[in-house]
Every structure is written in C-alpha cells, then in structure tokens.
Short mmCIF file of C-alpha atoms and ligand atoms in Angstrom, two decimals:
data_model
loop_
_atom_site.label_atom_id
_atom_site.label_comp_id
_atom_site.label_asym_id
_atom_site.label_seq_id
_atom_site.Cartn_x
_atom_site.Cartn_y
_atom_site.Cartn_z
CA UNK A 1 84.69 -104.55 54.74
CA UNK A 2 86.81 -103.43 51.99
CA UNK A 3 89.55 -100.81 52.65
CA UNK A 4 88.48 -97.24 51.55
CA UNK A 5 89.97 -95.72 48.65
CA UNK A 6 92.60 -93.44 48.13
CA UNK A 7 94.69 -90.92 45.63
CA UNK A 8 97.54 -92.59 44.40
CA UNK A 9 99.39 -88.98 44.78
CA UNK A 10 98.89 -85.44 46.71
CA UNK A 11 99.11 -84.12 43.04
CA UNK A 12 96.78 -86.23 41.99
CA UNK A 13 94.25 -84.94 44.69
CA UNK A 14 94.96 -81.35 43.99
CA UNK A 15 94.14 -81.60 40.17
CA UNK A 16 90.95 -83.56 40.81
CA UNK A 17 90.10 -80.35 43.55
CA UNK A 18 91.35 -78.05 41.12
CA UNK A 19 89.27 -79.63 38.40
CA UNK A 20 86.21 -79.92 40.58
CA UNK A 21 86.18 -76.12 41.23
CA UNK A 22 87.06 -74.97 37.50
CA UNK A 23 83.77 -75.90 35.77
CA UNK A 24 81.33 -73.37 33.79
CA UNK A 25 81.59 -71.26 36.92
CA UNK A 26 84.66 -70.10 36.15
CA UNK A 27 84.64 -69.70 32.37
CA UNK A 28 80.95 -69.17 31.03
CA UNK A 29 79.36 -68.03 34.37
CA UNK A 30 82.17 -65.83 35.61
CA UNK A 31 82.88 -63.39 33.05
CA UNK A 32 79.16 -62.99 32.44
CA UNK A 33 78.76 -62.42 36.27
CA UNK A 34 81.02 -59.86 36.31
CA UNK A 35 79.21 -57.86 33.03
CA UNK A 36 76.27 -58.31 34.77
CA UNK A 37 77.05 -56.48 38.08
CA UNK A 38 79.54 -53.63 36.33
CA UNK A 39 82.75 -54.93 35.58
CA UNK A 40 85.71 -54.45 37.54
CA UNK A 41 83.86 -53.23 40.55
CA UNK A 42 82.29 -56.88 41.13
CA UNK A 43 86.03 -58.59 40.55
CA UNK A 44 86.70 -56.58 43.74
CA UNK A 45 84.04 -57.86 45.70
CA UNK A 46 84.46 -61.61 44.18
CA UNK A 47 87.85 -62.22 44.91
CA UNK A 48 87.61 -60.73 48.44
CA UNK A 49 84.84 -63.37 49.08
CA UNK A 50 86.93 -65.98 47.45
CA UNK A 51 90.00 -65.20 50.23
CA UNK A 52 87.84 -64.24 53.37
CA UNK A 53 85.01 -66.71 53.09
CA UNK A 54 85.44 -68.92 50.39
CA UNK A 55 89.05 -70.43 51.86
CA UNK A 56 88.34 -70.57 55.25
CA UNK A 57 85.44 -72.30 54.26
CA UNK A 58 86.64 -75.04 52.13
CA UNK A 59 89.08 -75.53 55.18
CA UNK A 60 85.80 -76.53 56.70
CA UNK A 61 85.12 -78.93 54.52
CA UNK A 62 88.72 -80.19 54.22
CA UNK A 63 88.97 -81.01 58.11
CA UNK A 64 85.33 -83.05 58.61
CA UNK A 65 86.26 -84.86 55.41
CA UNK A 66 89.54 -85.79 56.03
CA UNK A 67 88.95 -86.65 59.68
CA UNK A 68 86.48 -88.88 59.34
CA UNK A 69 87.46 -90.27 56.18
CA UNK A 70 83.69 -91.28 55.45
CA UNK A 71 81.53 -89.66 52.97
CA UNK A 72 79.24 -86.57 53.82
CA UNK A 73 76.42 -87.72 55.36
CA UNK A 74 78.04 -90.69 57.64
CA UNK A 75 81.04 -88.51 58.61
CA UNK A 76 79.16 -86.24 61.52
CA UNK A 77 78.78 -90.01 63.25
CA UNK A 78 82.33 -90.50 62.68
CA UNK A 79 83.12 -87.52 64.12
CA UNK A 80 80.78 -88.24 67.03
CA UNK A 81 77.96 -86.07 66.05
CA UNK A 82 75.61 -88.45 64.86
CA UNK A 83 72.64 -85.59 65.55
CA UNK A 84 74.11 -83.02 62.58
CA UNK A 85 73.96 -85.71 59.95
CA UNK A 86 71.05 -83.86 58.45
CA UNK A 87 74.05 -81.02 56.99
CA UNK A 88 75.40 -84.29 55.07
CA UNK A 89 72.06 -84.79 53.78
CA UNK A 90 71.40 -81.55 52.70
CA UNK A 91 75.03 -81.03 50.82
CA UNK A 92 74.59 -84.72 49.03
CA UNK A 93 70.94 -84.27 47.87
CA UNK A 94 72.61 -80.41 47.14
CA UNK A 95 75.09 -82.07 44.95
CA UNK A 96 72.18 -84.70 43.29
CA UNK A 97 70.15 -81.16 42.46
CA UNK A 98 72.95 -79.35 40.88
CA UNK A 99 74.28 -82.04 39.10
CA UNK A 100 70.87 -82.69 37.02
CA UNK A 101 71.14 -79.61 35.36
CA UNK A 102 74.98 -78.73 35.09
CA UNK A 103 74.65 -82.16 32.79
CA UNK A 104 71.86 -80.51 30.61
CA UNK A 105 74.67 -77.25 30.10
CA UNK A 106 77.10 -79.82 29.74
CA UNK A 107 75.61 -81.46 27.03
CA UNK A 108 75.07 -77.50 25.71
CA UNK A 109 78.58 -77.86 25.37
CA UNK A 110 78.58 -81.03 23.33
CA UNK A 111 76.83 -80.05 20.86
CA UNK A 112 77.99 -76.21 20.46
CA UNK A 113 81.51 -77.85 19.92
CA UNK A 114 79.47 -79.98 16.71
CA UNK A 115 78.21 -76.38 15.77
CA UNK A 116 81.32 -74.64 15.98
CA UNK A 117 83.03 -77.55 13.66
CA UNK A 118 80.61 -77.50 11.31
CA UNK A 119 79.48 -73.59 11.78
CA UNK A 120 75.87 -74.49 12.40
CA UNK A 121 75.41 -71.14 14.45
CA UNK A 122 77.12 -68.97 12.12
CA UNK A 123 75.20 -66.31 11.28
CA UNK A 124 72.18 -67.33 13.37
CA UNK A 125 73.46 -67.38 17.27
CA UNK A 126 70.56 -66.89 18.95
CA UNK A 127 68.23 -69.22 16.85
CA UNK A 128 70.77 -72.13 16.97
CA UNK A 129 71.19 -71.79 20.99
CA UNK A 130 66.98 -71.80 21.29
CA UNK A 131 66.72 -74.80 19.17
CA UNK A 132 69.69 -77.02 20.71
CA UNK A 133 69.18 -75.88 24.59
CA UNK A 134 65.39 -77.30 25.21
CA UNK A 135 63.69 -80.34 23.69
CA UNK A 136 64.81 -84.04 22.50
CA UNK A 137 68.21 -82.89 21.34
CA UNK A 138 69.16 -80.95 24.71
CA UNK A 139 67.50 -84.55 26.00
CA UNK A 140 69.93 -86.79 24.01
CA UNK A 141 73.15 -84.86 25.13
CA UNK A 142 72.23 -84.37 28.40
CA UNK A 143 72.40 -88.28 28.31
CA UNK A 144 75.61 -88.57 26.59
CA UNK A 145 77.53 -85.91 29.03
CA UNK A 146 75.65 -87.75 31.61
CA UNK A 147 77.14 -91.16 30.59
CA UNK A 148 80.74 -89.79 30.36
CA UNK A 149 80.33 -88.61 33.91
CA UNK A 150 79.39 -92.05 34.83
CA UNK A 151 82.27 -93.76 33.48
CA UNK A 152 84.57 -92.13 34.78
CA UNK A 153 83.10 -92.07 38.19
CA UNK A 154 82.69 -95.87 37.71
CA UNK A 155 86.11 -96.32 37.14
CA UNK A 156 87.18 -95.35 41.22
CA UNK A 157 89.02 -92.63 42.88
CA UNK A 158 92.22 -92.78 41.92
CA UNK A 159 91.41 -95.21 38.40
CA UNK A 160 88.79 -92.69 37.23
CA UNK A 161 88.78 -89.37 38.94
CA UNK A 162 92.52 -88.87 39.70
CA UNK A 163 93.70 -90.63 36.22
CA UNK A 164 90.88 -88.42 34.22
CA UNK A 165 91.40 -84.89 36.08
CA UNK A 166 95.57 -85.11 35.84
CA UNK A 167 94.90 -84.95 31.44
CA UNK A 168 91.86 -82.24 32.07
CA UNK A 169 93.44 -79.54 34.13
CA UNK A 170 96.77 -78.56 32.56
CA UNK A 171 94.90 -79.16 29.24
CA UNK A 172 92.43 -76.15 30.17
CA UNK A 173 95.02 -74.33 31.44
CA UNK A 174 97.32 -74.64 28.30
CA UNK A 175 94.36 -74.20 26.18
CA UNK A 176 92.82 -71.07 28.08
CA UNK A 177 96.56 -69.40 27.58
CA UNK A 178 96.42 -69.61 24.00
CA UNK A 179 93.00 -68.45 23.48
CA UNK A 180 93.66 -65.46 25.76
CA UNK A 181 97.22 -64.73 23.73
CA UNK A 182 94.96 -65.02 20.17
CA UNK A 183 91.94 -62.51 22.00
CA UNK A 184 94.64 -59.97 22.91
CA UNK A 185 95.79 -59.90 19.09
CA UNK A 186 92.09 -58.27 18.17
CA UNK A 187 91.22 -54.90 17.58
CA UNK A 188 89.11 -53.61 20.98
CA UNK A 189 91.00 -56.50 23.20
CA UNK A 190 92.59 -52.77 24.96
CA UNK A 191 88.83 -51.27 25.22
CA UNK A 192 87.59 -55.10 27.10
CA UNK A 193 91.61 -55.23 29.53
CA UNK A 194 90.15 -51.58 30.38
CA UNK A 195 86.35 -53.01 31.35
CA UNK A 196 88.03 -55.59 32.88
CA UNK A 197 90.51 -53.96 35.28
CA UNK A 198 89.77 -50.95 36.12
CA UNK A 199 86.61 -50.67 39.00
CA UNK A 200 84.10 -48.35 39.01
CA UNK A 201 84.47 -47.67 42.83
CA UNK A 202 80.96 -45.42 42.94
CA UNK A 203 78.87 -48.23 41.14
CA UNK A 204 80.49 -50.32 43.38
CA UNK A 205 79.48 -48.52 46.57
CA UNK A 206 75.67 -48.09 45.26
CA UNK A 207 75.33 -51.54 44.07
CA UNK A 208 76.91 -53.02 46.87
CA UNK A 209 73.48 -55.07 48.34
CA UNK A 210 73.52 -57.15 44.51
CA UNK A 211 76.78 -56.96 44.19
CA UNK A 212 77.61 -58.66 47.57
CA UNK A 213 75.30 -62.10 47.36
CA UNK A 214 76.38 -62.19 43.77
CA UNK A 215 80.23 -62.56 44.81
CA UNK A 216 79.68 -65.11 47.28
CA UNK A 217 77.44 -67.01 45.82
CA UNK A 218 79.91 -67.20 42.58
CA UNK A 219 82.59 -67.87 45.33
CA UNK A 220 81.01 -70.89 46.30
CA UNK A 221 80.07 -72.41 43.56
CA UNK A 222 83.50 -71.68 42.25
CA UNK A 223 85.22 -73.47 44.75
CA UNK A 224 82.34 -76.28 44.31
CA UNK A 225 81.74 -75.10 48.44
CA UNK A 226 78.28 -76.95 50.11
CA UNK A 227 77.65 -79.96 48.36
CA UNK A 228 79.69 -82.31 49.96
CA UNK A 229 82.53 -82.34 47.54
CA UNK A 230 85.41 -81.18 48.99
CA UNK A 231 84.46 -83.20 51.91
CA UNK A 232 84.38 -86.12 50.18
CA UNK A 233 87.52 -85.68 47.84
CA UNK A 234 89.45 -84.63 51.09
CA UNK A 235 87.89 -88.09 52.91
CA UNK A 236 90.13 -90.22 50.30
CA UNK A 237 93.03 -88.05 51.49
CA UNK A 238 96.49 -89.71 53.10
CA UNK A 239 97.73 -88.59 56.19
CA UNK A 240 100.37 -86.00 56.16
CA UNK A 241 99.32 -83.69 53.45
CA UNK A 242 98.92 -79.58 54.07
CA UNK A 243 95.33 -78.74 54.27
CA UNK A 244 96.25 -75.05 53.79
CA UNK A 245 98.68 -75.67 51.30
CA UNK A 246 96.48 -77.83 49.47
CA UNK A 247 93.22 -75.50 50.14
CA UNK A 248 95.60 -72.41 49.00
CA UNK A 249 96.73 -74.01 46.09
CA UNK A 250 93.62 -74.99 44.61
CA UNK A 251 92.21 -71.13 45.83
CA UNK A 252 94.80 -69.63 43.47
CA UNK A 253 94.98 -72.10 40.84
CA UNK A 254 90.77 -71.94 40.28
CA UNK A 255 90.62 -67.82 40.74
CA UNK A 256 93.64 -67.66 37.91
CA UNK A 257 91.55 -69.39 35.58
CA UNK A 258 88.13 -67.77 36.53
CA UNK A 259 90.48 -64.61 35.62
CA UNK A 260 91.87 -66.28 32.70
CA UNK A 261 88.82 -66.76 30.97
CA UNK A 262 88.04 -62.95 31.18
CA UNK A 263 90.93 -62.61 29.93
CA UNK A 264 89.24 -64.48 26.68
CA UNK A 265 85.70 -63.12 26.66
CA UNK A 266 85.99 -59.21 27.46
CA UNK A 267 88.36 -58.71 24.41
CA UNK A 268 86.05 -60.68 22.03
CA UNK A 269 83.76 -58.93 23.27
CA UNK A 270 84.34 -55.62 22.96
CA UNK A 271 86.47 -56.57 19.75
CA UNK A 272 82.77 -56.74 18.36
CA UNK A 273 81.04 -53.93 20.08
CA UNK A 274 78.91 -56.65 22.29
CA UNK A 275 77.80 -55.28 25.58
CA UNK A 276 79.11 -57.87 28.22
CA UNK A 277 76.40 -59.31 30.80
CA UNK A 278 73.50 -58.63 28.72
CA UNK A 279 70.35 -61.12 28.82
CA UNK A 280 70.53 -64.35 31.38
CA UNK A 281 71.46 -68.23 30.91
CA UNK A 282 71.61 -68.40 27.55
CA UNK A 283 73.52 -65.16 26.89
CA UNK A 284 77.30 -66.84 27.01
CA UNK A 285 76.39 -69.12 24.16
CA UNK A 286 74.74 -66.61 22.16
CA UNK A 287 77.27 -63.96 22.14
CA UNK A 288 80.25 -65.99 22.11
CA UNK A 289 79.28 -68.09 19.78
CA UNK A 290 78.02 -65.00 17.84
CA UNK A 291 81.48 -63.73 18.01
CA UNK A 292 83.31 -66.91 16.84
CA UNK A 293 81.18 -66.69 13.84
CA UNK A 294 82.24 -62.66 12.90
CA UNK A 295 85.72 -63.87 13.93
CA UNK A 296 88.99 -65.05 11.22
CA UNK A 297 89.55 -68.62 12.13
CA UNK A 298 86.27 -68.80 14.23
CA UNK A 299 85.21 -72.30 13.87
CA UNK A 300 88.78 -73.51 15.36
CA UNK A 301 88.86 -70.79 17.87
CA UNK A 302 84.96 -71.80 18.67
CA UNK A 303 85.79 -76.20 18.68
CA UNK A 304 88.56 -75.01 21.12
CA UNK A 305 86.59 -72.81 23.69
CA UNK A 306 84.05 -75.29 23.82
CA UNK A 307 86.15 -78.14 24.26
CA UNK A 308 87.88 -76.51 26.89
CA UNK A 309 84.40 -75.76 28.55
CA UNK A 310 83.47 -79.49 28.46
CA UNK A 311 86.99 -80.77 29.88
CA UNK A 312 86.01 -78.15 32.77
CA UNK A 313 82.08 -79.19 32.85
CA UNK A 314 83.00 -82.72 33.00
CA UNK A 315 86.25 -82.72 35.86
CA UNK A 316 82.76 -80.78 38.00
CA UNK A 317 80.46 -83.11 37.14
CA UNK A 318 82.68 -86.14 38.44
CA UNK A 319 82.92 -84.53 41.67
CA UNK A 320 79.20 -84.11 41.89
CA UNK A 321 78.63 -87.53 40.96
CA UNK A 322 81.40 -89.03 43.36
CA UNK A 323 79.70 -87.45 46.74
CA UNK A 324 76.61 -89.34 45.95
CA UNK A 325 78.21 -92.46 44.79
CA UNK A 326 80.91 -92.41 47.90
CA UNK A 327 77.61 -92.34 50.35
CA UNK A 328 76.70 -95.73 48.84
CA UNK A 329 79.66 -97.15 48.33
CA UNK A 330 80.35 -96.56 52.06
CA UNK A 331 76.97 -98.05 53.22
CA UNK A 332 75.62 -100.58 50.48
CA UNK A 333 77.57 -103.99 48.83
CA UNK A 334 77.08 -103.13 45.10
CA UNK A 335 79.76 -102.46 43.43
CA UNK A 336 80.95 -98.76 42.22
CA UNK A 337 80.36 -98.81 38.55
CA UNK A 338 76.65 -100.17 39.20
CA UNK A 339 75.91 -97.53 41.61
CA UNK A 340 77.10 -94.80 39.11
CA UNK A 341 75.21 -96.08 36.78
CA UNK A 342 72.17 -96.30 38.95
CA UNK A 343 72.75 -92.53 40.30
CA UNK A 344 73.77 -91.34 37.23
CA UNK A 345 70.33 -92.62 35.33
CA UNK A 346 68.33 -90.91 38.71
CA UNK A 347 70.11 -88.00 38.39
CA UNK A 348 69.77 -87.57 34.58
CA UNK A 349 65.74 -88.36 35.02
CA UNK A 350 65.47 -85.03 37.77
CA UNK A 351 67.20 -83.09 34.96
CA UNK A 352 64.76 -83.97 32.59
CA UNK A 353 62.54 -81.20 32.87
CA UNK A 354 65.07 -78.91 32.89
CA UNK A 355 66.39 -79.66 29.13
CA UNK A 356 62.75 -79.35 28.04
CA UNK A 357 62.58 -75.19 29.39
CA UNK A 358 65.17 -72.81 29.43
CA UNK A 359 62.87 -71.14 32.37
CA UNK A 360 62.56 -74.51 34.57
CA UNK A 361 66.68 -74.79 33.89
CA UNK A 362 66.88 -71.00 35.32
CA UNK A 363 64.83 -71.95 38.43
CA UNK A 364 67.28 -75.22 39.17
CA UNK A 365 70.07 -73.21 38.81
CA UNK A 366 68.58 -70.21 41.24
CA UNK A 367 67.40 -72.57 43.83
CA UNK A 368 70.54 -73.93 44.23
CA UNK A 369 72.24 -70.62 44.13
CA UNK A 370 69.84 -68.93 46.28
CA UNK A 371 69.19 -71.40 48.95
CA UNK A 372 70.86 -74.72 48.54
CA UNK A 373 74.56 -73.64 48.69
CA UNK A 374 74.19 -71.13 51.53
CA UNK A 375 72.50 -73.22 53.59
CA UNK A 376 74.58 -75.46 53.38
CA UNK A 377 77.47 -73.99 53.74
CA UNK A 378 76.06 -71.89 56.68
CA UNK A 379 75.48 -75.13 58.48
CA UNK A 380 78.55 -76.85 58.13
CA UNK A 381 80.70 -74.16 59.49
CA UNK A 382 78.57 -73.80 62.59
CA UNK A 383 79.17 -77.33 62.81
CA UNK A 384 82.76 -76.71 62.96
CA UNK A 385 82.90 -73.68 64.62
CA UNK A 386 80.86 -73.90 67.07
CA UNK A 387 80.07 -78.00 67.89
CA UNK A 388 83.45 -80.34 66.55
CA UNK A 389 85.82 -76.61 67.54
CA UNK A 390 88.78 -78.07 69.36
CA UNK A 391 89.71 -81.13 67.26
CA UNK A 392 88.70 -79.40 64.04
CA UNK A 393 92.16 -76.94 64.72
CA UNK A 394 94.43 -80.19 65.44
CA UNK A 395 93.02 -81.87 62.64
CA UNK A 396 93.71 -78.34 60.58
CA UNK A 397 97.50 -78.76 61.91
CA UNK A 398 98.09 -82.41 61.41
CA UNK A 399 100.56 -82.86 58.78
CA UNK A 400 102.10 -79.18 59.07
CA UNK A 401 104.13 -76.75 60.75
CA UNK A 402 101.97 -74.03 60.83
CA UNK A 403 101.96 -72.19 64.17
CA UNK A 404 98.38 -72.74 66.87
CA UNK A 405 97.89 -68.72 65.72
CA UNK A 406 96.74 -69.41 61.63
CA UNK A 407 94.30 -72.58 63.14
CA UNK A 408 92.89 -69.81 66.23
CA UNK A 409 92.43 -66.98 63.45
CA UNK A 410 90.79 -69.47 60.94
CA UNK A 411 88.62 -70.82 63.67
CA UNK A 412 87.85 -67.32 64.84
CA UNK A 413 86.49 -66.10 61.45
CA UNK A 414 84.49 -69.82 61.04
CA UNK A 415 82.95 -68.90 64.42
CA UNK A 416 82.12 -65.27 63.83
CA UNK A 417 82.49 -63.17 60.47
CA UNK A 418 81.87 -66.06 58.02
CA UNK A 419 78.93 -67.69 59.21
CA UNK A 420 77.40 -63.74 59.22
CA UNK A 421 78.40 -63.01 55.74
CA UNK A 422 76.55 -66.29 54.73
CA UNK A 423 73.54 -65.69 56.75
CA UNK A 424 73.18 -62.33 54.75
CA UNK A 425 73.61 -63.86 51.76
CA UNK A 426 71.37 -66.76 52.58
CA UNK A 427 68.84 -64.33 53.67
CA UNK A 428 68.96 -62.34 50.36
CA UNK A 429 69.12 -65.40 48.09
CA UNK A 430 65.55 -66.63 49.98
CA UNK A 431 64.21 -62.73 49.11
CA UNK A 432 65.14 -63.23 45.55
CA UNK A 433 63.31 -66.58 45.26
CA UNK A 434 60.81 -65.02 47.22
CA UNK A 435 60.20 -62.56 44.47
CA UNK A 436 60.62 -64.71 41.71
CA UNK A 437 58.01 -66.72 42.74
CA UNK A 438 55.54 -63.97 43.61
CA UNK A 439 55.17 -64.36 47.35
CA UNK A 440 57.06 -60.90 47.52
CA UNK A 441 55.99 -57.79 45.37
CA UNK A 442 59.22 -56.66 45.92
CA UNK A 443 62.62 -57.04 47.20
CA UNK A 444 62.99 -55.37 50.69
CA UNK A 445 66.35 -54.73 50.74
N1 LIG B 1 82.87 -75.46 40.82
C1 LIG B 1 82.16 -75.86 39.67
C2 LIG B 1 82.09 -74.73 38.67
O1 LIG B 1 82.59 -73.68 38.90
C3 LIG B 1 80.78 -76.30 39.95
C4 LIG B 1 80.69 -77.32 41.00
C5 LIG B 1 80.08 -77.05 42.12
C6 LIG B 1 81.30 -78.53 40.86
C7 LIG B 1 80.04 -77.95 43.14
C8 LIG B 1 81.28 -79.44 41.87
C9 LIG B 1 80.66 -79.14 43.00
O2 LIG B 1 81.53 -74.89 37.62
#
C-alpha cells in the first residue's frame, strides 16, 4: 500500500479548512440570511450557534478524522466501530449531493464575473440572472467550475488542495477589505452599519422558532460541518498539531469574513434604497448585481466581488470533492486524478437537473439544509459522545497542553446540549420539507 498523504505544513492545513468553510455561505448566503430573518437580531443567534454548537462540533469531526487517519466512511472501522459506518456514508453521499449543485452556483459565478466585465446585466438584473441561471448556459459552466474543481483535486493533498487554498484565502481576505473600505465611502453605508449592528431584541424574541434552525443550519454549512470534510482534511493531519487551536482559528477566521462580507452588501444596499433579504436563491445576484450597475466604477467593483465569490466557491468545492475522492483513493488502485475525474463527471451529471430549474436547484439546496446536514451531524456527535467517549478526549489532548477540564466540558456539551439543539433543528428542517412538499398543511410549530 502506498503511504497516505499529508499537508506539507499546519498552515497549509488551516488555509485549506479556512477555505473549505468560506464559500457562498459566508458571502452571498450570509448577508442575505441575515435580511431575511431581521437583521441584527439573527447575527445574535448565528454567531452563538457558531461558538456553542458549531465548534464543539467540528472538534467532533477533527478527533474521528485525525485518529483514524482514514477517510469518512472507513474511519468508524478504524476506530473500532465498524457498525456506525453508515454516519460515513451518509456525510460522503451528503457531500456528493451538495456538491452537484454548489457547482451549478459556482458556475453562476463564472459567468456573472463575464457580465460584470462586459456589463451584460446592467440595466436588466433580474432578466440577465433568469436567462444565465437555468438552461444550456448554466449547463456549460456548471461543467467548467466543475472541471476546475477536478483539477485541482487531481493534483493531491498537499500538490492541489494545500498549494491552491494558500493563493485563495488571503486573496479573499485582501480583496473583501477593500471592497468593504470602497462600500463604506457611499452615501447610506451609515443607514446599512445601523441594520447591520444594532438587534432588534423583540423581533428577535417573537421570531425566535425561524430564527433558531436558520442560525444553525447557516452555522453548519459555514463551517462546511456533516459532510465528511473536516474529517477528512483533519485525517491528512501530522501528529502534534492543536485541534482547538486549529478548530478556533479557522472558527474566527471564517465568522470574520461571513461578517466581512456584510460589511460589503448592507451598505450597497441601503446606499440604493434595496430592501435586504427580499425574494429567495436568486435574490443575491439580482440585487447586487443590480447595484454594481447604478454604482461609479461598477463593472470593476462587480469583476471583483464575483471573483472573490468564485476563489471562495471553488476552495468549498475542493473540499467536497476531496471526501469522496479520499474514500476511493483509500479503498480502490486507480490513481487520484482518474478518480476525480470519474467523481467529478458523476457528480456534475446529479447536478444536471438542477441548472435546468431554479425550483429543482431550491429543493437540492433545502434538502440538504433541512435534513442532510443535521442528520448528519446529529449522528456523528452521538458517535463521539456517547460510543468512541474516552479516547475521543485523549485524542482531543494529544499534541497540547490544555488541562483534562476544556476536553470534560467539550465532551459534556457533545453528550448533552449539542446533540439537543440539533435534534430541534433536525426536527424543524423535516417540518419545513414536510410542508414544502405538501404532506403538511402547515407548520406545527
Ligand atoms: N462552507 C462552505 C460555504 O460556506 C460550504 C461547504 C460545505 C463546503 C461543506 C464544504 C463542505 O459555502
């Protein structure tokens, strides 16, 4: 057998972590998140999820991938569970789902950064997003993001992924800080700080049973929680890193730049009198780009948003692609860059029907949302917490100093309050789907 890869460098494995959890989560989906449940108020609610579930969680996911240093679905053997394998299963065929349509977005992206170039959309937003986001052209670019995913996957862990995600992340990051610099220069960027920052704490209260599977939903996703890749990623890890230092790190460094981008949109926003969160998947692109288009300098400002939102979609993507693609690699002789290639073309024939109907993208995205990701999630820390329990805590302290009381309070809250909050949410994202599909008049709760 050939020896597993590795990261060439801790660094290297926090940027491709960092870069797997800042994707459109953070910068189309977040802002637009937080217009849709009331501002402020929701920011509360999201980054308290992001701290109380969403890090202990990825902690999860840290220890069962770097202990058994095997991809998701063979690691429960590894660690001697053989019987929970069916978690790994779900996560990987999770990560399969979600990637088929995050590529048809992603090659949304492509093209709007064409558009903004060339001002294709100027002066007719919402026609230009409902001719480019379903039919052959959606179909084409889907392909091409697709393919870029593939070759960098192809490329290996620390040739591909590692090399790729150490350009991608500071470039967002250096690129988000100027945009949000130039948005607080416009007229009405004081009006959006004020939307922004400043909770509604009554909204909040009534609202709280939307509000509350909203945040952790966007939590997870966020910090790219319940589809195997953080277990995988942390399965090519070395020995003596910090998984809370690490797991911290990339915590902070993804909810700045979730932040960060609000920091972009709300001013433009309310620079131009837009209501934020109004309408659903499309709504980003059409106001935004809408807004680049009243803007001075708006075809610049517009090629650099969207580039920045492709160097994000496509650091995601990789991880996506990379749980599936470790699974084989660990169990199968073909080489790497002919699995990706194989996975990637599978993967970019279940999007297909997705970049033919804006609706049939919208019901991808909600099954995964709804159901997918907490179940997952909600399995995998009961797997922790309650099966692998005592070695999970020494493999939490290996590599550190940290004192037996942070691994006993982190594997208290895995046991108790986190697999609760998950099961609420899980239950509430079934009710919506539920509804959506008619089996339920209406929402019970
Ligand atoms: N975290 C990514 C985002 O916010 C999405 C993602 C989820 C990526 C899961 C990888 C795995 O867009």
């Amino acid at each position: 057998m050939t020896e597993r890869e590795t990261w060439a460098s801790r660094v290297g494995f926090i940027l491709a972590a960092v870069g797997s959890a800042v994707g459109l989560g953070n910068i189309w989906q977040f802002p637009f998140q937080t217009g849709q449940n009331g501002g402020a108020a929701f920011i509360v609610v999201y980054l308290l999820a992001v701290l109380l579930i969403g890090f202990p969680a990825m902690l999860v996911e840290f220890v069962v991938g770097r202990r058994a240093e095997r991809n998701p679905i063979d690691a429960f053997e590894r660690l001697g569970h053989g019987d929970w394998k069916v978690v790994g299963i779900i996560g990987t065929a999770t990560a399969f789902w979600i990637l088929a349509f995050y590529s048809v977005v992603g090659g949304w992206v492509i093209r709007y950064i064409a558009g903004s170039a060339t001002g294709a959309y100027f002066g007719r937003a919402e026609a230009y997003f409902n001719a480019v986001a379903a039919g052959p052209e959606a179909v084409v670019l889907h392909a091409a993001f697709m393919a870029v995913t593939v070759g960098i996957v192809a490329l290996g862990v620390a040739g591909g992924i590692e090399r790729a995600t150490k350009f991608m992340v500071p470039s967002i990051v250096v690129l988000l800080l100027g945009l949000g610099v130039w948005a607080g220069t416009l007229e009405g960027a004081a009006a959006g700080y004020d939307y922004y920052l400043s909770p509604d704490v009554d909204a909040l209260v009534s609202n709280i049973g939307t509000i509350l599977p909203a945040a952790v939903g966007q939590a997870f996703f966020t910090l790219s929680l319940g589809m195997g890749a953080m277990v995988t990623y942390a399965s090519y890890l070395g020995e003596d890193d910090s998984l809370p230092a690490d797991g911290a790190t990339i915590v902070v460094l993804n909810t700045l730049v979730g932040l960060l981008a609000g920091f972009v949109v709300f001013p433009i926003l309310f620079a131009l009198g837009v209501e934020p969160g109004s309408g659903g998947l499309g709504a980003a692109f059409i106001t935004l780009a809408g807004a680049f288009a009243q803007l001075p300098a708006g075809r610049v400002l517009g090629v650099v948003f969207f580039v920045v939102l492709l160097l994000a979609a496509l650091s995601s993507a990789i991880s996506l692609l990379e749980v599936v693609t470790s699974y084989l690699v660990d169990n199968t002789r073909f080489s790497r860059p002919k699995l990706a290639v194989g996975l990637g073309t599978g993967i970019f024939l279940l999007g297909l029907p997705s970049a033919f109907g804006l609706s049939t993208l919208g019901w991808y995205n909600s099954v995964a949302y709804n159901l997918l990701l907490p179940l997952s999630v909600l399995l995998l820390l009961l797997f922790v917490g309650w099966v692998d329990t005592y070695d999970a805590v020494d493999e939490l302290r290996r590599g550190t100093d940290i004192g037996s009381t942070f691994g006993l309070a982190w594997l208290w809250v895995v046991r108790t309050v986190v697999p609760l909050a998950v099961l609420v949410t899980l239950l509430l994202g079934i009710q919506t789907l539920a509804v959506n599909a008619g089996l339920l008049a209406s929402p019970i709760v």
